[in-house]
GROMACS .gro file of C-alpha atoms in nm:
model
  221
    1UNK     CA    1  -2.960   1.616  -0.400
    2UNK     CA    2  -2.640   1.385  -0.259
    3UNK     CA    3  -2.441   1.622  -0.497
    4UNK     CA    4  -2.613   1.956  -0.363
    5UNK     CA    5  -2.548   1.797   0.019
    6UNK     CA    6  -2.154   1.706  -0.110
    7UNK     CA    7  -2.106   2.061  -0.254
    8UNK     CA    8  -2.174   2.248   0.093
    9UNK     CA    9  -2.001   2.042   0.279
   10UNK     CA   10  -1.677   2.063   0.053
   11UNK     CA   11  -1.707   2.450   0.074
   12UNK     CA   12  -1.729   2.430   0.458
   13UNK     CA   13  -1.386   2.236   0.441
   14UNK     CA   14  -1.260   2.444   0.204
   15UNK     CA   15  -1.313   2.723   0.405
   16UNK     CA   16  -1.119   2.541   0.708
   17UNK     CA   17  -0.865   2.487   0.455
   18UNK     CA   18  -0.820   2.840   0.400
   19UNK     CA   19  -0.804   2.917   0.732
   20UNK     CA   20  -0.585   2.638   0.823
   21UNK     CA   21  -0.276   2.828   0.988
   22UNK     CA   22  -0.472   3.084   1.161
   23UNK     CA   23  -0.751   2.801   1.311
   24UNK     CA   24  -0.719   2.602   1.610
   25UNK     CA   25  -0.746   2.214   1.633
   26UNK     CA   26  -1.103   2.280   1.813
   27UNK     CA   27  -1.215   2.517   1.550
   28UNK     CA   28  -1.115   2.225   1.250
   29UNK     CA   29  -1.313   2.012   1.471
   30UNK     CA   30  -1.600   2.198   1.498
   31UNK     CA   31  -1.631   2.315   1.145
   32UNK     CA   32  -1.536   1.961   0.967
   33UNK     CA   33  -1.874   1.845   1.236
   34UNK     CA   34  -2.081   2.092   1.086
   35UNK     CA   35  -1.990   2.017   0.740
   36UNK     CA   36  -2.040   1.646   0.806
   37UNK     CA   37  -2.449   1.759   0.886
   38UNK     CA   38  -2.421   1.821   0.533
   39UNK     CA   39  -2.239   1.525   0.366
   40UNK     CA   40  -2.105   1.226   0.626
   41UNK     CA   41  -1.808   1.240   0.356
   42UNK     CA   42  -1.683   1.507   0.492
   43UNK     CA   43  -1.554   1.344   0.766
   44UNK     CA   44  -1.214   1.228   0.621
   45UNK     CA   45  -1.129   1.581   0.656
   46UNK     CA   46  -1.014   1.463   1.009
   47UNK     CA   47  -0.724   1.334   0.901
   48UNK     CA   48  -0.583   1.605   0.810
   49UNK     CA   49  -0.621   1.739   1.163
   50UNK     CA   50  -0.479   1.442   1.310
   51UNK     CA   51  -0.144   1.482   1.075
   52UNK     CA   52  -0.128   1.841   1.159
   53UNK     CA   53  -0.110   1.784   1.552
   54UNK     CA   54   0.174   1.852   1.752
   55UNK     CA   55   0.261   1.516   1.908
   56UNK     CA   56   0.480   1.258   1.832
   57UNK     CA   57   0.457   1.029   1.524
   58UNK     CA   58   0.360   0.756   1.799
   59UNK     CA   59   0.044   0.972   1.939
   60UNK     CA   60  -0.042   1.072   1.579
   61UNK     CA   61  -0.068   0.710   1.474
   62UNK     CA   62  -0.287   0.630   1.785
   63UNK     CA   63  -0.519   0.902   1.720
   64UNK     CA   64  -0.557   0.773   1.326
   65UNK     CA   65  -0.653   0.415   1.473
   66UNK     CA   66  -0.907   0.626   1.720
   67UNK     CA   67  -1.074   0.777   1.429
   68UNK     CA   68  -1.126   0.472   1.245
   69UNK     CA   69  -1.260   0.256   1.585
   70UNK     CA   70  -1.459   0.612   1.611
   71UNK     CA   71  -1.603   0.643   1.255
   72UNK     CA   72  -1.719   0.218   1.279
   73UNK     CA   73  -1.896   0.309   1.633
   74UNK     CA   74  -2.083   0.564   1.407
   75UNK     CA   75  -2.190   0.356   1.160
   76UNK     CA   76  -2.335   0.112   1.434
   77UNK     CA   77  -2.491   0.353   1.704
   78UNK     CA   78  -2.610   0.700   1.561
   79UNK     CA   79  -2.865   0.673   1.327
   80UNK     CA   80  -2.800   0.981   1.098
   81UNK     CA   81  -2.446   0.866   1.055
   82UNK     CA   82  -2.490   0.469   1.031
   83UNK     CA   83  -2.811   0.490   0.773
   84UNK     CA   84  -2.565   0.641   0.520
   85UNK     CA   85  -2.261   0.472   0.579
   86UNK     CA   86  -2.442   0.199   0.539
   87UNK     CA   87  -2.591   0.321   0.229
   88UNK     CA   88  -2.285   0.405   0.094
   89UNK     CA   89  -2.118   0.082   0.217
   90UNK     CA   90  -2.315  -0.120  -0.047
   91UNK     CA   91  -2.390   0.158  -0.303
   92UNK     CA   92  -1.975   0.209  -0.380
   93UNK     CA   93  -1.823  -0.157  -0.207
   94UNK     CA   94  -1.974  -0.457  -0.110
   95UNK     CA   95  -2.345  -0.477  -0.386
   96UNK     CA   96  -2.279  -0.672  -0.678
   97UNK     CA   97  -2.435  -0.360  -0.821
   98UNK     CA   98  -2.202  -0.111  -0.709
   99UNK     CA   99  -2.141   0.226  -0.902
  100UNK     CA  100  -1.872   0.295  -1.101
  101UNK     CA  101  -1.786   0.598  -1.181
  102UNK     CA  102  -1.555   0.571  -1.549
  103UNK     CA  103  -1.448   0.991  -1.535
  104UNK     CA  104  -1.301   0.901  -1.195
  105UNK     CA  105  -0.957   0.841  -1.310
  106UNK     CA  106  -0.940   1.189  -1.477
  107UNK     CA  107  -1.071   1.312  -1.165
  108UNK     CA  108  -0.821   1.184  -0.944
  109UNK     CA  109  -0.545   1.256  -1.213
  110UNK     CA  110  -0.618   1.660  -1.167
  111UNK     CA  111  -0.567   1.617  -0.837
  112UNK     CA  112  -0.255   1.416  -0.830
  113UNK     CA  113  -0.087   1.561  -1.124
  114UNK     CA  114  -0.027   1.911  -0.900
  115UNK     CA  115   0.023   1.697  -0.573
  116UNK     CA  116   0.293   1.471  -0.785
  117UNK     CA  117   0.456   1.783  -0.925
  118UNK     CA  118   0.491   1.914  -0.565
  119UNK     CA  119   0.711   1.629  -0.465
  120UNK     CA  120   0.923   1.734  -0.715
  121UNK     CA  121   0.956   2.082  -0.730
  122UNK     CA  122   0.893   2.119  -0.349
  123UNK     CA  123   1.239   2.260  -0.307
  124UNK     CA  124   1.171   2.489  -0.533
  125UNK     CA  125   0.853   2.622  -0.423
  126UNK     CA  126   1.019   2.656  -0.108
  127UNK     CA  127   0.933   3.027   0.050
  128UNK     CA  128   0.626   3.071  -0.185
  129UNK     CA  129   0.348   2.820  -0.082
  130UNK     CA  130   0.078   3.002   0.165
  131UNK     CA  131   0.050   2.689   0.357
  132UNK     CA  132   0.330   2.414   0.278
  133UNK     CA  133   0.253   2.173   0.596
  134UNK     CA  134  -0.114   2.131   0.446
  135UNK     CA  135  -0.011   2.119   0.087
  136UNK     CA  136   0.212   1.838   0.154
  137UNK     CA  137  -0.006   1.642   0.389
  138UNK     CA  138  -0.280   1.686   0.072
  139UNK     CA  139   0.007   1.570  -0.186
  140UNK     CA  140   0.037   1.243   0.047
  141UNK     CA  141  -0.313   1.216   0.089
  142UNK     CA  142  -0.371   1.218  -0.257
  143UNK     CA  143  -0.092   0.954  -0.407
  144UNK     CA  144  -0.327   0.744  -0.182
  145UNK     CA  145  -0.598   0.793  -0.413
  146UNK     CA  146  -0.451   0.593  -0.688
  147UNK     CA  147  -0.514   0.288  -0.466
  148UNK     CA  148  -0.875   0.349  -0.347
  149UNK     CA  149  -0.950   0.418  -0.675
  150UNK     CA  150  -0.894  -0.003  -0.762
  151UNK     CA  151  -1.090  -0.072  -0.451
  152UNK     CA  152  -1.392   0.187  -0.568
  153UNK     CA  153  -1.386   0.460  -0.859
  154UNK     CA  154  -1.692   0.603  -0.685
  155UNK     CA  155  -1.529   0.639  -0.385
  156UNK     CA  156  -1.208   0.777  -0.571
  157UNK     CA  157  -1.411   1.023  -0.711
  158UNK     CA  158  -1.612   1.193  -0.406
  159UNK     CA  159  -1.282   1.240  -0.192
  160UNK     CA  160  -1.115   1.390  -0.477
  161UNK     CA  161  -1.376   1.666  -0.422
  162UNK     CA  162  -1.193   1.752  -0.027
  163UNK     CA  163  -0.902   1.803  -0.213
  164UNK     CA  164  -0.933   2.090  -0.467
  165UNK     CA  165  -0.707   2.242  -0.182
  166UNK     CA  166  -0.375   2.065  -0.330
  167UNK     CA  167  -0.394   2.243  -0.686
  168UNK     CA  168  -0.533   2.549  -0.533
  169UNK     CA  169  -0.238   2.603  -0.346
  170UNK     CA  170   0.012   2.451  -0.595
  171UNK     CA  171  -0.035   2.642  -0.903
  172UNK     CA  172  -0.019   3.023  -0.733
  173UNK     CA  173   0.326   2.889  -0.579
  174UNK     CA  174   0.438   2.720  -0.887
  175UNK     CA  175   0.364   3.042  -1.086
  176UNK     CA  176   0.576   3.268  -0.834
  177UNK     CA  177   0.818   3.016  -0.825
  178UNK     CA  178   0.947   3.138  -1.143
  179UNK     CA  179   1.057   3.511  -1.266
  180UNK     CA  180   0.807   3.767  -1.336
  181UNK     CA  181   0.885   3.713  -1.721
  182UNK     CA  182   0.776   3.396  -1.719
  183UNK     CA  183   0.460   3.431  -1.493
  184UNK     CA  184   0.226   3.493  -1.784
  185UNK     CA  185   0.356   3.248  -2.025
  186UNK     CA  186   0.313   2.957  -1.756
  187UNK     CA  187  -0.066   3.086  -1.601
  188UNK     CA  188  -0.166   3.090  -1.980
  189UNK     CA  189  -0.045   2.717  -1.993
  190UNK     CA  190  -0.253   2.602  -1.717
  191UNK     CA  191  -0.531   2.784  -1.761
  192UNK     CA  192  -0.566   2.674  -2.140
  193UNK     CA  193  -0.504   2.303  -2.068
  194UNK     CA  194  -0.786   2.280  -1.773
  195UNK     CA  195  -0.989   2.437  -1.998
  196UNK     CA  196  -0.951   2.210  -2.286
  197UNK     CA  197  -0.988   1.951  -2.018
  198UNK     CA  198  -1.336   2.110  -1.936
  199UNK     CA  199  -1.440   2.158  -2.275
  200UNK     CA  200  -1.346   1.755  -2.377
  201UNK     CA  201  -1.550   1.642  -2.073
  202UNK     CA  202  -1.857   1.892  -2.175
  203UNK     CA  203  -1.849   1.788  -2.519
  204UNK     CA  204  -1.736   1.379  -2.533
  205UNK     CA  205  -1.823   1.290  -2.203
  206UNK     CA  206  -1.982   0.943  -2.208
  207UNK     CA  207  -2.308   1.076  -2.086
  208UNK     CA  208  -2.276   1.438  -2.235
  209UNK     CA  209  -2.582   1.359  -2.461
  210UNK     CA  210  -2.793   1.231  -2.225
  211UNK     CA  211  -2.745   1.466  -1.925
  212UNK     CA  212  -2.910   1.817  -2.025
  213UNK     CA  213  -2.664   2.050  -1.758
  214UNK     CA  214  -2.369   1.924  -1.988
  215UNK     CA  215  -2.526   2.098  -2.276
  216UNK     CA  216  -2.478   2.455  -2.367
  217UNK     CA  217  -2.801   2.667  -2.376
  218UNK     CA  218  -2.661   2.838  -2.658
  219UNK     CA  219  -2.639   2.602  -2.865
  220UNK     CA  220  -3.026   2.422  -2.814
  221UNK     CA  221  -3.221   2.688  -3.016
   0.00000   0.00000   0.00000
């Protein structure tokens, strides 16, 4: 159910996402709310509408300390928001028990792959990214990953989830980036190599056996 509740609210972001250039900072607001009713996760979303306001590096800063001294009054004085932060607080951090999630490097590594190869080909992506303020606030966003991933894999693994936005724009650019010749030649590649990625995780996942959705129908009669 957590996964059902996660799923809905990353489509509600996703759909701000898409939107991003055309929305205004109330609308993000709004919408990132809503999709927090669904998943309190979804709240981290508001830092990318903190980076993408028009005010000085000073004010932006201020605002990022705001959220945080906001989000820890939440987890101490509304209910619906401080039951599962609390929840999640020990379930991911501070139990002795806390998950781990061992597929969460992979997961954060299709994620920062694209946002890593965006630093470096930025320049020449130049003119053909839909959205290159929110690609490279994602790219940023997601190098920080790699260090939340030490402090929780779990944790890692959910926020990689608010940023299927960063290869989503990437690849489309990256492809166009390139002459029309070599369009096809360079979709094939990715497409083949996330699906072999799929395929090894269906097949020789470390719980493939044991979880029925990661078998094929097909092959159980």
């Amino acid at each position: 159910m957590s996964g059902i509740r996660q799923a809905m609210a990353v489509g509600i972001v996703m759909v701000v996402m898409s939107r991003w250039r055309q929305s205004s900072q109330t609308t993000r607001c709004i919408m990132i709310v809503i999709a927090s009713l669904f998943h309190t996760s979804a709240l981290i979303a508001f830092v990318f509408v903190i980076a993408s306001w028009r005010i000085s590096i000073i004010f932006r800063i201020l605002a990022l300390i705001a959220f945080v001294a906001g989000g820890a009054l939440l987890s101490t004085s509304l209910i619906f928001y401080s039951d599962n932060i609390a929840f999640y607080q020990d379930a991911y951090i501070t139990s002795e028990q806390s998950i781990v999630s061992p597929g969460a490097l992979i997961h954060v590594a299709l994620i920062w792959i694209p946002a890593f190869a965006f630093v470096i080909f930025r320049r020449r992506m130049s003119g053909y990214v839909t959205d290159p303020r929110l690609l490279h606030m994602g790219a940023w966003f997601t190098l920080l990953l790699v260090i939340i991933y030490f402090l929780s894999s779990t944790v890692a693994s959910r926020l990689t989830l608010y940023l299927y936005f960063v290869p989503m724009l990437f690849y489309p650019a990256f492809v166009d980036s390139y002459a029309p010749s070599k369009r096809a030649g360079i979709t094939f590649f990715i497409v083949v190599g996330h699906f072999a990625i799929l395929a090894i995780w269906l097949f020789f996942a470390n719980n493939a056996n044991a979880h029925i959705p990661y078998r094929n129908l097909l092959f159980e009669y």
